[in-house]
PDB file of C-alpha atoms in Angstrom:
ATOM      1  CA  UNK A 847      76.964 -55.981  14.436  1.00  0.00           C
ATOM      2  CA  UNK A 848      76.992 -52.276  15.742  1.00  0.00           C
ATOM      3  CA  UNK A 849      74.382 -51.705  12.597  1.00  0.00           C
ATOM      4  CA  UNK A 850      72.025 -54.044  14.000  1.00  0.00           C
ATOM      5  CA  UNK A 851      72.042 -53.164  17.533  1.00  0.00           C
ATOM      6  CA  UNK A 852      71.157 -49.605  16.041  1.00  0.00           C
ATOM      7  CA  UNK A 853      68.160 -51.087  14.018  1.00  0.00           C
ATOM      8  CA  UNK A 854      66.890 -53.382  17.180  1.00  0.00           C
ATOM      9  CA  UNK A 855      67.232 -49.961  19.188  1.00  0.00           C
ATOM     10  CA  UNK A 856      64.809 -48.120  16.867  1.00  0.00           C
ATOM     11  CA  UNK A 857      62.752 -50.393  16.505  1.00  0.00           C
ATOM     12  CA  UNK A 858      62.241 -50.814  20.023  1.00  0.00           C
ATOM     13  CA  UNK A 859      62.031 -47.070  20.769  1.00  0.00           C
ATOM     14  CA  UNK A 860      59.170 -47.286  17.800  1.00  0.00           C
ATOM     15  CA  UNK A 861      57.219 -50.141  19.634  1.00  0.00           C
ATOM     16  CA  UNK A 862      57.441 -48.600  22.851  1.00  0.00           C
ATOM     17  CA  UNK A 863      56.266 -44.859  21.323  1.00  0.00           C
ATOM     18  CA  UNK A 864      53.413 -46.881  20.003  1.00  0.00           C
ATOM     19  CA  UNK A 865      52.559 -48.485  23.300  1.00  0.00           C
ATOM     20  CA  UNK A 866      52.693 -45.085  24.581  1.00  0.00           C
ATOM     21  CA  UNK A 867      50.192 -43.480  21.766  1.00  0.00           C
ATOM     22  CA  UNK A 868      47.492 -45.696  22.151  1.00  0.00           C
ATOM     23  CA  UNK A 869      46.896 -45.686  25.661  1.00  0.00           C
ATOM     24  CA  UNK A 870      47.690 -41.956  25.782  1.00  0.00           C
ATOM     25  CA  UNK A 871      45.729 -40.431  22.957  1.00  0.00           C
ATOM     26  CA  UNK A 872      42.113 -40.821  21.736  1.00  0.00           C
ATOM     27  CA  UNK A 873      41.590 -43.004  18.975  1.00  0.00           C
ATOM     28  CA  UNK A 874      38.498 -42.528  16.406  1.00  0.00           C
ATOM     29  CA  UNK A 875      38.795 -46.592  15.765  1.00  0.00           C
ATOM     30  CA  UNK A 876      37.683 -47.628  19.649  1.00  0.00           C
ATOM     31  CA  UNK A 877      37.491 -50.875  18.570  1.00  0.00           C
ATOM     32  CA  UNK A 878      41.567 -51.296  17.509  1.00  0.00           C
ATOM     33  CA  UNK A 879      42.385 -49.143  20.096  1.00  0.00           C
ATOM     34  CA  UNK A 880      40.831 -51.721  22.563  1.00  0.00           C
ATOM     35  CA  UNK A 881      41.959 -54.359  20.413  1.00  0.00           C
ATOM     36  CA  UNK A 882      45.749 -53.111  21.103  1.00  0.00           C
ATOM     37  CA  UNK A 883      45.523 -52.069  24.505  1.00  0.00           C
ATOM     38  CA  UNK A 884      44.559 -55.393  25.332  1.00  0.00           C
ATOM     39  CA  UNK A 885      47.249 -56.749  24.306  1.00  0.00           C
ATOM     40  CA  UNK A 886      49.674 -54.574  25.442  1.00  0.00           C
ATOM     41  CA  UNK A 887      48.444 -55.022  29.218  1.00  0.00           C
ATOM     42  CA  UNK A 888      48.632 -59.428  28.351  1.00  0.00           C
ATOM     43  CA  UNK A 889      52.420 -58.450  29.137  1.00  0.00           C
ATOM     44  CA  UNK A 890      51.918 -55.387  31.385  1.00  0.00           C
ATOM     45  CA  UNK A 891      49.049 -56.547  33.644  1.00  0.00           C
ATOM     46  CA  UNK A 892      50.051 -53.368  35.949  1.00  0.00           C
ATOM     47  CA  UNK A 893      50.242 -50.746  33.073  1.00  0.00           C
ATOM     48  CA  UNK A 894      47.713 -48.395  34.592  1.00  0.00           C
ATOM     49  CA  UNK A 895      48.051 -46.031  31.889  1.00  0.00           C
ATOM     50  CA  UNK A 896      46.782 -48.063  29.356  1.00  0.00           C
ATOM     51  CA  UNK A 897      44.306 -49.500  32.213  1.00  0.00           C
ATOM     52  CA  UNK A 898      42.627 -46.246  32.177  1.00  0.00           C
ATOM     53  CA  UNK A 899      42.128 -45.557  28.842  1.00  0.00           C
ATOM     54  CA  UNK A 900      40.647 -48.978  28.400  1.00  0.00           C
ATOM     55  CA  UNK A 901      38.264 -48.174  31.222  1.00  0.00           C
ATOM     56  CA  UNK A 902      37.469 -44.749  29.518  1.00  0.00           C
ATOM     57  CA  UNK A 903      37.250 -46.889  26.171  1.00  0.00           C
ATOM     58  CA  UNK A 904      34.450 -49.435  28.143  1.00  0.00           C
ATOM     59  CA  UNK A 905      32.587 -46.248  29.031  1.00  0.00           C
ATOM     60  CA  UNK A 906      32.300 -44.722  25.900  1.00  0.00           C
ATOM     61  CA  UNK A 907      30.948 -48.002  24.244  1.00  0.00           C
ATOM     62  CA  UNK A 908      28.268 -48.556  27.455  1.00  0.00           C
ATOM     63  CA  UNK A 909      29.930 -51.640  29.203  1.00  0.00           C
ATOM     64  CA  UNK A 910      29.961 -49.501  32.406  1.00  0.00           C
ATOM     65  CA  UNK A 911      30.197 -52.717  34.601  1.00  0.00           C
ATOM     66  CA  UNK A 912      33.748 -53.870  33.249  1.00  0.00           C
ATOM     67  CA  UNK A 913      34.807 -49.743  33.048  1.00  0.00           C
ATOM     68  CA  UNK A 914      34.244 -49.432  36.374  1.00  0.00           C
ATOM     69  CA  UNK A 915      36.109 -53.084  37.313  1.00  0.00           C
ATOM     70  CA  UNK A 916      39.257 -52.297  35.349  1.00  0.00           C
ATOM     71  CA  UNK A 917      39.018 -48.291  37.270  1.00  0.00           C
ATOM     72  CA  UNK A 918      39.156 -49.803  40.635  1.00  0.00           C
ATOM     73  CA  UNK A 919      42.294 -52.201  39.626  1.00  0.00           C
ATOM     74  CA  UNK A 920      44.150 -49.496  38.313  1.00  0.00           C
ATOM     75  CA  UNK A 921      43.504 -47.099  41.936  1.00  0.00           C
ATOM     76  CA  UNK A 922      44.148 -50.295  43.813  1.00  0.00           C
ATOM     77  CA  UNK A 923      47.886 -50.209  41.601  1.00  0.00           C
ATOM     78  CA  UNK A 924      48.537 -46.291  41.216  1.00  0.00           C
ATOM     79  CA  UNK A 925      45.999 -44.068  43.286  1.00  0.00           C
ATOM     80  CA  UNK A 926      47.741 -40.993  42.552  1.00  0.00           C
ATOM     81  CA  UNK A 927      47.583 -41.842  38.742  1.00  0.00           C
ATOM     82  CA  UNK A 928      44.070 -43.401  38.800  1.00  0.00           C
ATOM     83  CA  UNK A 929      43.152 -39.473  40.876  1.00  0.00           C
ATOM     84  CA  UNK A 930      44.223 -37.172  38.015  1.00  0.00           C
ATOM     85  CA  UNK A 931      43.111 -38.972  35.346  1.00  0.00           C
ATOM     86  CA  UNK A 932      40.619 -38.181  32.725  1.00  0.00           C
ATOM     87  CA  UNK A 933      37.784 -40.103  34.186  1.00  0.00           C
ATOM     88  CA  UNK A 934      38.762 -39.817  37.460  1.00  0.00           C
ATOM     89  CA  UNK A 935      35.102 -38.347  38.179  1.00  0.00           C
ATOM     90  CA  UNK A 936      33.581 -41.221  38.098  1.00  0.00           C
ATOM     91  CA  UNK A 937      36.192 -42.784  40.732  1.00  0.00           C
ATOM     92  CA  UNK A 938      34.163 -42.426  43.679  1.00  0.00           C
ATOM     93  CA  UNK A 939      31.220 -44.419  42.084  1.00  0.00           C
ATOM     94  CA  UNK A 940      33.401 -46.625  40.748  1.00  0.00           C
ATOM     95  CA  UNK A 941      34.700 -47.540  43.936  1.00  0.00           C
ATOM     96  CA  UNK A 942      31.006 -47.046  45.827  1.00  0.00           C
ATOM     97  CA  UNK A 943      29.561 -49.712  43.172  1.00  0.00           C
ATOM     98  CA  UNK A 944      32.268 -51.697  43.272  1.00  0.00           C
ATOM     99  CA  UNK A 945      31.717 -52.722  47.324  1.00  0.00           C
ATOM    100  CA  UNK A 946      28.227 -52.771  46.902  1.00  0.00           C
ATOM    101  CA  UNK A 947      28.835 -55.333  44.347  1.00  0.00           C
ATOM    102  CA  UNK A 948      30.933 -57.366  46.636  1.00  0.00           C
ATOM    103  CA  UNK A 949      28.475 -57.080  49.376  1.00  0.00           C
ATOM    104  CA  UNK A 950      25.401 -58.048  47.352  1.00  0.00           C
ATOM    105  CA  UNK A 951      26.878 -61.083  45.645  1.00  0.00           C
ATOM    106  CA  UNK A 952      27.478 -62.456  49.267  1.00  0.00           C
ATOM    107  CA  UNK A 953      24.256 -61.529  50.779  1.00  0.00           C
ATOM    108  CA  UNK A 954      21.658 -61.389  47.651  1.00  0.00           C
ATOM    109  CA  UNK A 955      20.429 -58.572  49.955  1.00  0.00           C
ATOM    110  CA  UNK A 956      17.708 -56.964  47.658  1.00  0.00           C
ATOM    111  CA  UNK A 957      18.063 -53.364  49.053  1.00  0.00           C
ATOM    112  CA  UNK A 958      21.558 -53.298  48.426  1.00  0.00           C
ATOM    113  CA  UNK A 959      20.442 -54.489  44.523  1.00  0.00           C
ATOM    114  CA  UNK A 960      18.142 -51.517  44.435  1.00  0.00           C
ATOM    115  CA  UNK A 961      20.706 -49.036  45.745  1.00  0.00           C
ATOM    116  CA  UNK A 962      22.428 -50.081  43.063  1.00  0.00           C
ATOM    117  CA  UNK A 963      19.954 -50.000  40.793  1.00  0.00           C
ATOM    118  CA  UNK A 964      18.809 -46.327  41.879  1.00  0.00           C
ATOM    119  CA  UNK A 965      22.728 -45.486  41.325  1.00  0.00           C
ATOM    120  CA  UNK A 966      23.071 -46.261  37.924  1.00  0.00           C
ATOM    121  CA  UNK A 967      19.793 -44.769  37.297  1.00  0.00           C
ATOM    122  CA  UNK A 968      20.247 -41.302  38.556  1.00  0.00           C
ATOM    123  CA  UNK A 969      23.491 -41.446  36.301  1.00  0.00           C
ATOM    124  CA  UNK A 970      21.748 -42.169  33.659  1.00  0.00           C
ATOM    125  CA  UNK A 971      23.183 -45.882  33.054  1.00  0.00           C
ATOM    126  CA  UNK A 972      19.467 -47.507  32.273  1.00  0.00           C
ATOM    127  CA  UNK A 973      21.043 -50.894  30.577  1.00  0.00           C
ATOM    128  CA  UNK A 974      22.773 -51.209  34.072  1.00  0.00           C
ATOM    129  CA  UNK A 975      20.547 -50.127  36.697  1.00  0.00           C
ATOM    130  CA  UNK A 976      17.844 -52.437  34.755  1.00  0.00           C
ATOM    131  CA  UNK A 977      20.071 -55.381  35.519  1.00  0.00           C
ATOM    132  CA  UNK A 978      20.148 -54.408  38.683  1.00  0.00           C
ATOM    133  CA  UNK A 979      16.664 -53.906  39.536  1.00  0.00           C
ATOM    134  CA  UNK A 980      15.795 -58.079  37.737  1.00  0.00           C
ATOM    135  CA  UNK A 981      18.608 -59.003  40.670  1.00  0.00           C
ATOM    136  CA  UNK A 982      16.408 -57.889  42.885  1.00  0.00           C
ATOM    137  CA  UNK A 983      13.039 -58.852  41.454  1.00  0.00           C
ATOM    138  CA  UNK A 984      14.525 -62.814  41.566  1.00  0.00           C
ATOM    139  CA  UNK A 985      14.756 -61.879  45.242  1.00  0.00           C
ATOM    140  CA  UNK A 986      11.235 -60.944  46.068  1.00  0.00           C
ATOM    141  CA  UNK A 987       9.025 -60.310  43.026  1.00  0.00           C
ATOM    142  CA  UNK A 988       6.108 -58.806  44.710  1.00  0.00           C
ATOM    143  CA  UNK A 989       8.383 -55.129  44.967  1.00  0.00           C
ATOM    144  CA  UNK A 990       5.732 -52.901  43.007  1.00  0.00           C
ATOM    145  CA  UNK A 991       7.872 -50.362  43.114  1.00  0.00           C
ATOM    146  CA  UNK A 992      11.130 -51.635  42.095  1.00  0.00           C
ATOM    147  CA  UNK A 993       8.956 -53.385  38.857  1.00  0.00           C
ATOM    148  CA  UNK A 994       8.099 -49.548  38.130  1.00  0.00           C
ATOM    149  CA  UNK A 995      11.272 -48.521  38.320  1.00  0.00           C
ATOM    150  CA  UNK A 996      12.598 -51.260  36.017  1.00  0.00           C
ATOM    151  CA  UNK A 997      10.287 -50.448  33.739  1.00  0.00           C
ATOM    152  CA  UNK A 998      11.326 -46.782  33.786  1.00  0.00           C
ATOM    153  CA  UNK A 999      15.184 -47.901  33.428  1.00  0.00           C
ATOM    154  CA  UNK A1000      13.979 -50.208  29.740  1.00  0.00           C
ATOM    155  CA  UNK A1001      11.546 -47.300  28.193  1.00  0.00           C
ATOM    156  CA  UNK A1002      14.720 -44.700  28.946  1.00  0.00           C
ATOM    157  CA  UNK A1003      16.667 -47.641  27.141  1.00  0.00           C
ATOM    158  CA  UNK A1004      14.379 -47.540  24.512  1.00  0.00           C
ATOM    159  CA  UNK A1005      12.882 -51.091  25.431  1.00  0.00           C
ATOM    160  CA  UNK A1006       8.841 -49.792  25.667  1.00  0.00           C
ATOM    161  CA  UNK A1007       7.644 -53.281  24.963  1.00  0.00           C
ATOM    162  CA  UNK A1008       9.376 -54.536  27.844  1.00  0.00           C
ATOM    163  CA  UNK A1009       8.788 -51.796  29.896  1.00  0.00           C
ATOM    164  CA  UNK A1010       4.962 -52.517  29.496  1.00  0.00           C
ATOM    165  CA  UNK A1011       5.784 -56.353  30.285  1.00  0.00           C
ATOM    166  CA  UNK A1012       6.728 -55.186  33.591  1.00  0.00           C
ATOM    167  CA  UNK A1013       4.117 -52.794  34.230  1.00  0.00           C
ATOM    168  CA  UNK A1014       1.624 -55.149  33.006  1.00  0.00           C
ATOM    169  CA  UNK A1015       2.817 -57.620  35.997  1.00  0.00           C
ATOM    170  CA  UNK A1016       2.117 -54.589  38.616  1.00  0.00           C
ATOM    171  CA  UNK A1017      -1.368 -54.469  37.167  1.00  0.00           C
ATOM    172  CA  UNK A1018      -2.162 -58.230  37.462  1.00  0.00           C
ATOM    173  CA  UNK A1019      -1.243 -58.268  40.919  1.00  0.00           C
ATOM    174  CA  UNK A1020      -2.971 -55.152  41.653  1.00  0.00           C
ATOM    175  CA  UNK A1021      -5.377 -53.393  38.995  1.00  0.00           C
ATOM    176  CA  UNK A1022      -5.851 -50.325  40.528  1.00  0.00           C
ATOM    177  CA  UNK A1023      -1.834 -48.980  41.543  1.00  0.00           C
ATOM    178  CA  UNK A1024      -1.347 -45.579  41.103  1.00  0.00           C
ATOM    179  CA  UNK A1025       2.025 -45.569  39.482  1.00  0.00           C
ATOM    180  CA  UNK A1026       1.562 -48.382  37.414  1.00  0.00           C
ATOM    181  CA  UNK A1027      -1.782 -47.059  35.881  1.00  0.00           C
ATOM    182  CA  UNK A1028      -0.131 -43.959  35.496  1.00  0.00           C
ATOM    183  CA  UNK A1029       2.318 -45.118  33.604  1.00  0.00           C
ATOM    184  CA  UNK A1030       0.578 -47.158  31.552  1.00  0.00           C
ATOM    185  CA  UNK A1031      -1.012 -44.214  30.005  1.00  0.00           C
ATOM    186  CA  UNK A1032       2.344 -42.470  29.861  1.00  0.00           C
ATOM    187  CA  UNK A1033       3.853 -44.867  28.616  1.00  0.00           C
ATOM    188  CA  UNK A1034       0.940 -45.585  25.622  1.00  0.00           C
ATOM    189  CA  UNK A1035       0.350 -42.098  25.227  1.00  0.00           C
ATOM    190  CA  UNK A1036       3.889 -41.218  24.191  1.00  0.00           C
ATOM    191  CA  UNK A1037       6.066 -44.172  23.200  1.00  0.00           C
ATOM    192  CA  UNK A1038       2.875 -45.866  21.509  1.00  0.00           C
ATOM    193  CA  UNK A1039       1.249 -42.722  20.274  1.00  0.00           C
ATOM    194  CA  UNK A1040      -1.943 -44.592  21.676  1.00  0.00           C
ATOM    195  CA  UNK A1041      -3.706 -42.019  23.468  1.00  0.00           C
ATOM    196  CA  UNK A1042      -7.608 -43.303  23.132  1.00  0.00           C
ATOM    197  CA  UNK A1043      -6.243 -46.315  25.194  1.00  0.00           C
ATOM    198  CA  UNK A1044      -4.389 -44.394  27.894  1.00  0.00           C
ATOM    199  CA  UNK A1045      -7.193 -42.679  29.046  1.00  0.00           C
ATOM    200  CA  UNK A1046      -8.645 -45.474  30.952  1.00  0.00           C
ATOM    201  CA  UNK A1047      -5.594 -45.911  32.626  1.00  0.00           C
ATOM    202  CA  UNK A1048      -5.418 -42.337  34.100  1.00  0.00           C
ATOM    203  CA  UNK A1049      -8.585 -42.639  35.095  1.00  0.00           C
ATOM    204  CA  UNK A1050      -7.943 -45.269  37.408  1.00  0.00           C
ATOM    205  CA  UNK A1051      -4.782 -43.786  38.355  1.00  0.00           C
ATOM    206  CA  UNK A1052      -6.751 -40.572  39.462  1.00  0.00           C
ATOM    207  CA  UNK A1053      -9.090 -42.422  41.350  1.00  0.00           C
ATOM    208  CA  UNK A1054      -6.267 -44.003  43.175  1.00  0.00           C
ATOM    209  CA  UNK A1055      -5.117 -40.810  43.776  1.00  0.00           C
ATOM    210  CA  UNK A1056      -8.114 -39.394  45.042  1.00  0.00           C
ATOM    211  CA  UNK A1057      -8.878 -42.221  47.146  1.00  0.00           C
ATOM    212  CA  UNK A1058      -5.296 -41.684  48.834  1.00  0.00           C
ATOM    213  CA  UNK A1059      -5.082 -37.999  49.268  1.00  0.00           C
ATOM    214  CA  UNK A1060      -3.852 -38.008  52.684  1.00  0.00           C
ATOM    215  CA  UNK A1061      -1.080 -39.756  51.892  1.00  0.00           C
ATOM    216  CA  UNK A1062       0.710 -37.276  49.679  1.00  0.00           C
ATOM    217  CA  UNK A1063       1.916 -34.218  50.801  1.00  0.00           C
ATOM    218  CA  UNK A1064       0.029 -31.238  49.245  1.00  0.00           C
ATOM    219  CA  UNK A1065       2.479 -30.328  46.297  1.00  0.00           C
ATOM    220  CA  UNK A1066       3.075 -33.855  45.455  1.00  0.00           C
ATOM    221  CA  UNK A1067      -1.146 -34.339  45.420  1.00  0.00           C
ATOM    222  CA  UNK A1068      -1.263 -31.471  43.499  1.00  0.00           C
ATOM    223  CA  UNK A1069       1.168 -32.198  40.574  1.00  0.00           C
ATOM    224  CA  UNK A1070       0.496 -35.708  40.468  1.00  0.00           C
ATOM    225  CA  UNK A1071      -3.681 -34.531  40.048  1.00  0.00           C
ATOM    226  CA  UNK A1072      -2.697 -31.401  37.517  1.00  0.00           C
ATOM    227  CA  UNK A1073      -0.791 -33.556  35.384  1.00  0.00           C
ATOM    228  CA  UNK A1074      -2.990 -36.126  35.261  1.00  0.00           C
ATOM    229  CA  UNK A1075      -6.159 -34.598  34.716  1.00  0.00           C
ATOM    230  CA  UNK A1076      -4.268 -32.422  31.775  1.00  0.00           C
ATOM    231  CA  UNK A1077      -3.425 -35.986  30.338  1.00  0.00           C
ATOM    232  CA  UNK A1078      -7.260 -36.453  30.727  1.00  0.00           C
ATOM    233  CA  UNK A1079      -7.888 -33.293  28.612  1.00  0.00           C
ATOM    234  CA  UNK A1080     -10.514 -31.954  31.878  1.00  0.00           C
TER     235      UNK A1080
END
């Protein structure tokens, strides 16, 4: 009898030194290391430490959205934990996205879709900040500008023929746009490797320019004009 308490008792320390290893250490195999944190938290919904490194594991694989979610749980369980973690970096956007969220699934307020949008942009998280930017565009599709930038987020997630969809929608609308003739031609002279057929398009987009001078200020104007006219080969 004493024998087989002393076997239970191992085996239990072993399960629980397990438990402790794979939501404490980095695992090459994300996808068992997921597999097993999940279940662990089925019985420990409030396990932050294994919360985090499923968050961090979420990350890593580009599923920012349900990262960021299970991040905000754990703070909302152990602050002080969530604080000194590993990721906690990305805590404050996190938390920042996380309201936003809230507020523009109530209010299908398109600014607060583009803040969002421009958030997950300027971090670099294209695949989000493009879903973003369509939540917006069901809004009020006649946003130029927002199109632009959601075709910017797809070519930077390596989407070009999608990217030119969008653009292509700017230019129906209105042919001669600055930034979507311009790029157009970027976007055929370097993803495509089409250069004889972006030239037309920075043509137009330095006639726009020209045409709107005065509303530029003079370093802007004068980038915008160098660059293009270098595209141009003048």
């Amino acid at each position: 009898m004493l024998r087989g308490i002393v076997v239970f008792l191992s085996v239990l320390s072993t399960l629980v030194g397990a438990t402790h290893s794979v939501c404490e250490v980095e695992r090459t195999d994300t996808q068992k290391a997921k597999e097993a944190i999940e279940l662990i938290l089925v019985n420990e919904p409030e396990n932050t430490v294994c919360m985090l490194q499923l968050a961090n594991i979420y990350l890593k694989l580009g599923k920012i959205a349900q990262g960021f979610e299970i991040l905000v749980d754990a703070y909302s369980i152990d602050p002080h934990n969530v604080q000194n973690s590993r990721i906690a970096t990305v805590l404050p956007f996190a938390l920042k996205v996380t309201k936003l969220k809230q507020q523009a699934a109530k209010t299908n307020d398109k600014d607060i879709w583009n803040k969002l949008g421009d958030g997950y942009f300027e971090m670099g998280i294209f695949n989000e900040a493009s879903v973003m930017y369509k939540k917006s565009l069901l809004v009020d599709d006649m946003q130029h500008m927002m199109r632009l930038k959601l075709a910017l987020a797809l070519q930077k997630n390596s989407q070009i023929y999608s990217a030119i969809e969008e653009v292509q929608i700017v230019l129906i609308k209105e042919p001669t746009h600055l930034y979507a003739n311009y790029y157009m031609g970027k976007f055929l002279a370097y993803d495509l490797k089409n250069r004889q057929e972006s030239q037309s398009f920075f043509q137009r987009a330095k006639k726009s320019l020209i045409a709107q001078k005065d509303a530029f200020g003079y370093l802007e104007y004068t980038n915008l004009l160098s660059d293009i006219t270098k595209e141009l080969g003048e």
